[in-house]
Coordinates of C-alpha atoms and ligand atoms in Angstrom, one line a residue:
M15 CA 81.4 148.9 84.9
F16 CA 78.6 146.2 84.9
L17 CA 76.4 145.4 82.1
T18 CA 72.9 145.6 82.5
A19 CA 70.7 142.6 81.6
P20 CA 70.1 142.7 77.7
K21 CA 66.1 142.7 77.0
T22 CA 66.0 141.1 73.8
E23 CA 66.7 137.6 72.3
Q24 CA 68.9 139.0 69.8
L25 CA 71.0 140.7 72.6
D26 CA 70.9 137.7 74.6
R27 CA 72.4 135.9 71.4
Q28 CA 75.1 138.6 71.0
V29 CA 76.1 138.7 74.6
S30 CA 76.5 134.9 74.7
Q31 CA 78.8 135.1 71.4
N32 CA 80.9 137.8 72.9
S33 CA 80.1 140.0 70.5
I34 CA 79.2 142.9 73.1
P35 CA 82.3 144.1 74.7
R36 CA 82.7 144.5 78.4
D37 CA 83.8 148.1 78.5
L38 CA 80.7 149.7 76.8
F39 CA 81.6 153.1 77.7
K40 CA 85.2 152.9 76.0
A41 CA 83.7 150.9 72.9
I42 CA 80.8 153.8 72.4
A43 CA 83.3 156.4 72.9
D44 CA 85.5 154.8 70.1
L45 CA 82.6 154.3 67.8
K46 CA 81.7 157.9 68.3
K47 CA 85.2 159.1 67.1
D48 CA 84.9 156.6 64.0
L49 CA 81.4 157.7 63.0
N50 CA 81.8 161.5 63.9
A51 CA 78.6 161.1 65.7
V52 CA 77.1 163.1 68.5
I53 CA 75.0 161.5 71.1
L54 CA 71.9 163.4 72.3
A55 CA 70.0 162.1 75.3
H56 CA 66.8 163.1 76.7
Y57 CA 66.3 163.9 80.5
Y58 CA 64.0 160.9 81.0
Q59 CA 66.9 158.5 79.9
D60 CA 68.7 156.0 82.4
P61 CA 71.4 158.0 84.2
D62 CA 74.1 155.6 82.5
L63 CA 72.7 157.1 79.1
Q64 CA 72.5 160.5 80.1
D65 CA 76.2 160.4 81.4
I66 CA 77.5 159.3 77.9
A67 CA 75.7 162.0 76.1
D68 CA 77.3 165.1 74.5
Y69 CA 73.9 166.9 75.0
I70 CA 71.0 166.2 77.7
G71 CA 67.9 168.0 77.0
D72 CA 64.2 168.1 76.0
S73 CA 63.0 167.1 72.5
L74 CA 63.4 170.4 70.9
G75 CA 66.6 171.5 72.6
L76 CA 68.1 168.2 71.4
S77 CA 67.2 168.6 67.9
Q78 CA 68.3 172.2 67.6
A79 CA 71.7 170.8 69.2
A80 CA 71.8 168.5 66.4
V81 CA 71.3 171.1 63.8
N82 CA 74.3 173.3 65.2
C83 CA 76.6 170.3 65.4
Q84 CA 79.3 169.2 63.0
A85 CA 78.4 165.5 63.3
D86 CA 77.7 163.0 60.3
V87 CA 75.5 160.7 62.5
I88 CA 73.1 161.5 65.4
V89 CA 72.4 159.0 67.8
F90 CA 69.1 159.8 69.7
L91 CA 68.5 158.5 73.0
G92 CA 64.9 159.0 73.6
V93 CA 61.6 158.0 72.0
H94 CA 60.6 157.7 68.3
F95 CA 58.9 160.9 67.8
M96 CA 62.0 162.7 69.1
A97 CA 64.3 160.8 66.7
E98 CA 61.8 161.7 64.0
T99 CA 62.0 165.3 64.8
A100 CA 65.8 165.3 64.8
K101 CA 65.4 164.0 61.3
I102 CA 63.0 166.6 60.2
L103 CA 65.4 168.9 61.1
N104 CA 68.6 167.3 59.9
P105 CA 67.6 165.4 56.7
N106 CA 71.3 164.9 55.5
R107 CA 72.3 163.3 58.8
L108 CA 72.0 159.6 59.5
V109 CA 69.7 159.3 62.8
L110 CA 69.9 156.3 64.6
L111 CA 67.5 155.3 67.6
P112 CA 68.7 152.4 69.6
D113 CA 65.3 150.6 69.8
L114 CA 62.7 151.5 67.3
D115 CA 59.9 150.2 69.7
A116 CA 60.8 153.1 72.0
G117 CA 57.3 154.5 71.2
C118 CA 55.2 156.9 73.2
S119 CA 51.6 156.4 74.5
L120 CA 50.7 160.2 74.1
A121 CA 51.9 160.2 70.3
D122 CA 50.2 156.6 69.7
S123 CA 47.0 158.4 71.1
C124 CA 46.7 160.5 68.1
P125 CA 46.5 158.0 65.0
P126 CA 47.1 160.1 61.8
A127 CA 43.9 158.8 59.8
R128 CA 41.6 159.7 62.7
F129 CA 43.2 163.0 63.1
A130 CA 43.1 163.8 59.5
K131 CA 39.2 163.1 59.8
F132 CA 38.9 165.0 63.0
K133 CA 40.7 168.0 61.5
A134 CA 38.5 167.9 58.0
E135 CA 35.4 168.1 60.4
H136 CA 36.5 171.4 61.6
P137 CA 37.9 173.0 58.6
D138 CA 37.8 176.7 60.1
H139 CA 40.2 175.5 62.7
M140 CA 44.0 176.3 63.2
V141 CA 45.9 172.9 64.4
I142 CA 48.5 173.7 67.2
S143 CA 50.1 170.6 68.2
Y144 CA 52.4 169.6 71.1
I145 CA 55.9 168.5 69.9
N146 CA 55.3 165.1 71.5
C147 CA 53.6 163.6 68.4
S148 CA 54.6 161.8 65.2
A149 CA 55.8 163.3 62.0
D150 CA 52.4 162.2 60.5
I151 CA 50.7 164.6 62.8
K152 CA 53.2 167.3 62.6
A153 CA 52.7 167.2 58.8
L154 CA 48.9 168.1 59.6
S155 CA 49.4 171.0 61.7
D156 CA 49.8 174.6 61.4
I157 CA 52.1 175.2 64.3
I158 CA 54.1 172.7 66.7
C159 CA 54.7 173.9 70.2
T160 CA 56.6 172.8 73.3
S161 CA 55.4 172.5 77.1
A162 CA 57.5 175.6 77.5
N163 CA 56.1 178.0 74.7
A164 CA 52.7 176.8 74.1
V165 CA 51.0 179.4 76.1
A166 CA 53.0 182.1 74.3
I167 CA 52.3 180.6 71.1
V168 CA 48.5 180.4 71.6
N169 CA 48.4 183.9 72.8
Q170 CA 49.8 184.9 69.6
I171 CA 46.8 183.5 67.8
P172 CA 43.9 186.2 66.7
K173 CA 41.3 185.9 69.3
D174 CA 38.6 185.1 66.7
Q175 CA 40.7 181.9 65.1
P176 CA 39.4 178.9 66.5
I177 CA 41.8 176.2 67.5
I178 CA 42.3 172.3 67.6
F179 CA 44.8 171.5 70.2
A180 CA 46.5 168.0 69.9
P181 CA 47.2 165.5 71.1
D182 CA 47.8 166.1 75.1
R183 CA 44.4 167.1 76.8
N184 CA 46.0 167.9 80.0
L185 CA 48.7 170.3 78.5
G186 CA 45.7 171.5 76.1
R187 CA 43.6 172.1 79.5
Y188 CA 46.4 173.9 81.2
V189 CA 47.0 176.1 78.3
I190 CA 43.3 177.0 78.2
E191 CA 43.4 178.0 81.6
Q192 CA 46.4 180.0 81.3
T193 CA 45.3 182.0 78.2
G194 CA 41.5 182.0 78.5
R195 CA 41.1 180.6 75.0
D196 CA 38.3 178.0 74.0
M197 CA 40.3 175.5 72.1
L198 CA 39.2 172.1 70.9
L199 CA 41.2 169.3 72.4
W200 CA 42.2 166.1 71.1
D201 CA 41.8 163.2 73.9
G202 CA 45.0 162.0 74.1
A203 CA 47.6 161.5 77.2
C204 CA 50.6 160.3 78.4
I205 CA 50.5 157.2 80.6
V206 CA 53.4 158.4 82.8
H207 CA 52.1 161.7 83.8
E208 CA 48.4 160.6 84.4
I209 CA 49.7 157.9 86.9
F210 CA 50.3 160.1 89.6
S211 CA 48.1 160.0 92.7
E212 CA 46.6 163.3 94.3
R213 CA 46.0 161.4 97.6
K214 CA 49.7 160.1 97.9
L215 CA 51.1 163.5 96.7
I216 CA 49.0 165.3 99.5
Q217 CA 50.3 162.8 102.2
L218 CA 53.6 163.0 100.9
K219 CA 53.6 167.1 101.3
L220 CA 52.1 166.5 104.8
S221 CA 55.5 164.8 105.6
H222 CA 57.8 167.3 103.7
P223 CA 56.0 170.4 104.4
E224 CA 59.0 172.7 103.5
A225 CA 59.4 170.7 99.8
D226 CA 58.1 172.7 96.8
I227 CA 55.9 170.7 94.5
I228 CA 57.1 171.1 91.0
A229 CA 55.1 169.6 88.1
H230 CA 55.0 169.0 84.3
P231 CA 51.7 170.5 82.8
E232 CA 51.1 166.9 81.2
C233 CA 49.9 166.0 84.5
E234 CA 46.2 165.9 85.5
A235 CA 44.3 169.1 86.6
N236 CA 43.7 167.7 90.3
V237 CA 47.6 167.0 90.6
L238 CA 48.6 170.5 88.9
R239 CA 46.4 172.2 91.4
H240 CA 48.9 171.4 94.3
A241 CA 52.1 172.4 92.4
D242 CA 54.0 175.7 93.5
F243 CA 55.6 175.4 90.0
I244 CA 54.4 174.2 86.7
G245 CA 57.0 174.1 83.8
S246 CA 58.4 172.1 81.0
T247 CA 61.2 169.6 81.9
T248 CA 63.8 172.4 81.2
G249 CA 61.9 174.8 83.1
L250 CA 61.6 172.7 86.1
L251 CA 65.4 172.1 85.9
K252 CA 66.0 175.7 86.0
Y253 CA 63.6 176.3 88.9
V254 CA 65.3 174.0 91.4
Q255 CA 68.5 175.6 90.3
K256 CA 67.5 179.1 91.2
S257 CA 65.1 178.4 94.2
D258 CA 66.2 178.8 97.8
R259 CA 64.3 175.7 99.0
Q260 CA 66.2 172.7 99.7
E261 CA 63.6 170.0 99.3
F262 CA 61.4 169.4 96.0
I263 CA 58.6 166.8 95.3
V264 CA 59.2 166.2 91.6
V265 CA 55.9 165.1 89.6
T266 CA 57.2 164.2 86.2
E267 CA 59.1 161.4 84.7
S268 CA 61.6 160.6 87.6
G269 CA 64.9 160.3 85.2
V270 CA 65.0 164.0 85.2
I271 CA 66.3 163.8 89.0
H272 CA 69.7 162.5 87.6
Q273 CA 70.1 166.0 86.2
M274 CA 68.8 167.9 89.1
Q275 CA 70.9 166.1 91.6
K276 CA 74.0 166.7 89.8
A277 CA 73.5 170.4 89.2
S278 CA 72.3 170.7 93.1
P279 CA 74.0 168.1 95.1
S280 CA 72.9 169.5 98.3
K281 CA 69.2 169.6 97.8
K282 CA 66.8 166.7 98.2
F283 CA 64.5 165.5 95.2
I284 CA 61.6 163.3 96.3
P285 CA 59.8 161.5 93.2
A286 CA 56.1 162.0 93.4
P287 CA 54.4 158.5 94.0
P288 CA 52.2 156.9 91.2
N289 CA 48.9 155.2 91.8
S290 CA 50.0 151.8 92.5
N291 CA 53.3 150.4 93.9
C292 CA 54.9 150.1 90.6
A293 CA 57.7 152.2 89.1
C294 CA 55.0 153.7 87.0
N295 CA 56.6 157.3 86.9
E296 CA 59.3 155.8 84.8
C297 CA 58.6 155.9 81.1
P298 CA 58.8 152.3 79.9
Y299 CA 59.4 153.5 76.2
M300 CA 62.3 155.7 77.2
R301 CA 63.9 152.6 79.3
L302 CA 63.9 150.3 76.4
N303 CA 67.3 152.2 75.2
T304 CA 70.2 150.4 77.0
L305 CA 74.1 151.0 76.4
E306 CA 74.2 147.5 74.7
K307 CA 71.7 148.7 72.2
V308 CA 73.4 152.1 71.9
Y309 CA 76.8 150.2 71.2
L310 CA 74.9 147.9 68.6
A311 CA 73.2 150.7 66.8
M312 CA 76.5 152.4 66.3
K313 CA 78.3 149.3 65.3
N314 CA 75.5 148.6 62.6
R315 CA 74.6 152.0 61.7
S316 CA 71.2 150.7 62.4
P317 CA 68.2 151.1 63.2
E318 CA 67.9 154.3 61.2
I319 CA 65.0 156.8 61.2
V320 CA 63.6 157.2 57.7
L321 CA 61.0 159.7 56.5
D322 CA 59.1 160.0 53.4
E323 CA 60.6 163.6 52.2
S324 CA 56.9 164.9 51.5
I325 CA 56.2 164.3 55.2
R326 CA 59.4 165.5 56.2
Q327 CA 59.0 168.7 54.5
A328 CA 55.1 169.1 55.6
A329 CA 56.4 168.4 59.1
L330 CA 59.0 170.9 58.7
K331 CA 56.8 173.9 58.1
P332 CA 54.9 174.1 61.5
M333 CA 58.1 173.6 63.4
Q334 CA 59.6 176.3 61.4
R335 CA 56.4 178.4 62.2
M336 CA 56.8 177.7 66.0
L337 CA 60.7 178.9 65.9
E338 CA 59.7 182.0 64.0
M339 CA 57.1 182.7 66.6
S340 CA 59.4 181.9 69.6
A341 CA 62.2 184.2 68.4
Ligands
SF4_406 S1 57.0 160.3 79.3 FE1 55.0 160.0 78.3 S2 55.1 161.7 76.7 FE2 57.2 161.2 77.2 S3 58.0 159.7 75.9 FE3 56.9 158.5 77.8 S4 55.0 158.0 77.3 FE4 55.6 159.6 75.8

């Protein structure tokens, strides 16, 4: 195996001091045994990281996997709000995130103080928040939802109950379309899902007329209207496995294609093009995690996710409500 280039000064130093072993896969496997750890990886992680994981999934699926396992340590290969979600559900376990800077543009677009003020201005509204938000925002919410269950959850709320939906305006708009509910939307968005170009998508479809376009509901409405199927990351994965089609244009973070290709090796997956010529359909926050940082986090038992207990308990309630409503 090859070491990828370390991204921080600290890592540079450690590599030059030979404190990072050459066979990282073996070193991580050894540490996993020593720590009695479980490694959870999101579908948007680099293929190398997906391949060392015990579980690969979306943020909620991973946190639930953590609840059901016997490990003492959870190594979360994803972004900060996801590791926080794992900690909310697993308060007695050490939760490690290899790079604490692995944040999220969508979570950042909803600062807690501004959101608390917005909520206070609409005291009769119930707050439904997409799981892609910080623990502080979860703590200010009545119910959490995922992209897979958002429509079903909103459909269970009495019609005369006004709703604030946060933080993703694109998912919110999609839910409004599907449910016919008039919700008040927080104006947040994900930089990755907003970058897709409608014009380039149409061109790509013209050169692959047999391909199905599959998209995540965090994308903008002008992109979603071209989709043959819209679903959560897990929903998209299931769709391509069941479909008779041989080609798919995938309009979400391109990391998910690794699992699609593994599950359906004979099918062709084409990442949808972003607006510019960059690799902007890769989440820059997700890509901050590397094998080297996973090794160091496990060796040092740090960086660890720490939550104020009152925030954790307040954030747990709307998550439990979601699980009850999804049962
Ligand atoms: S893909 Fe978007 S929503 Fe997901 S972690 Fe990256 S910035 Fe956040």
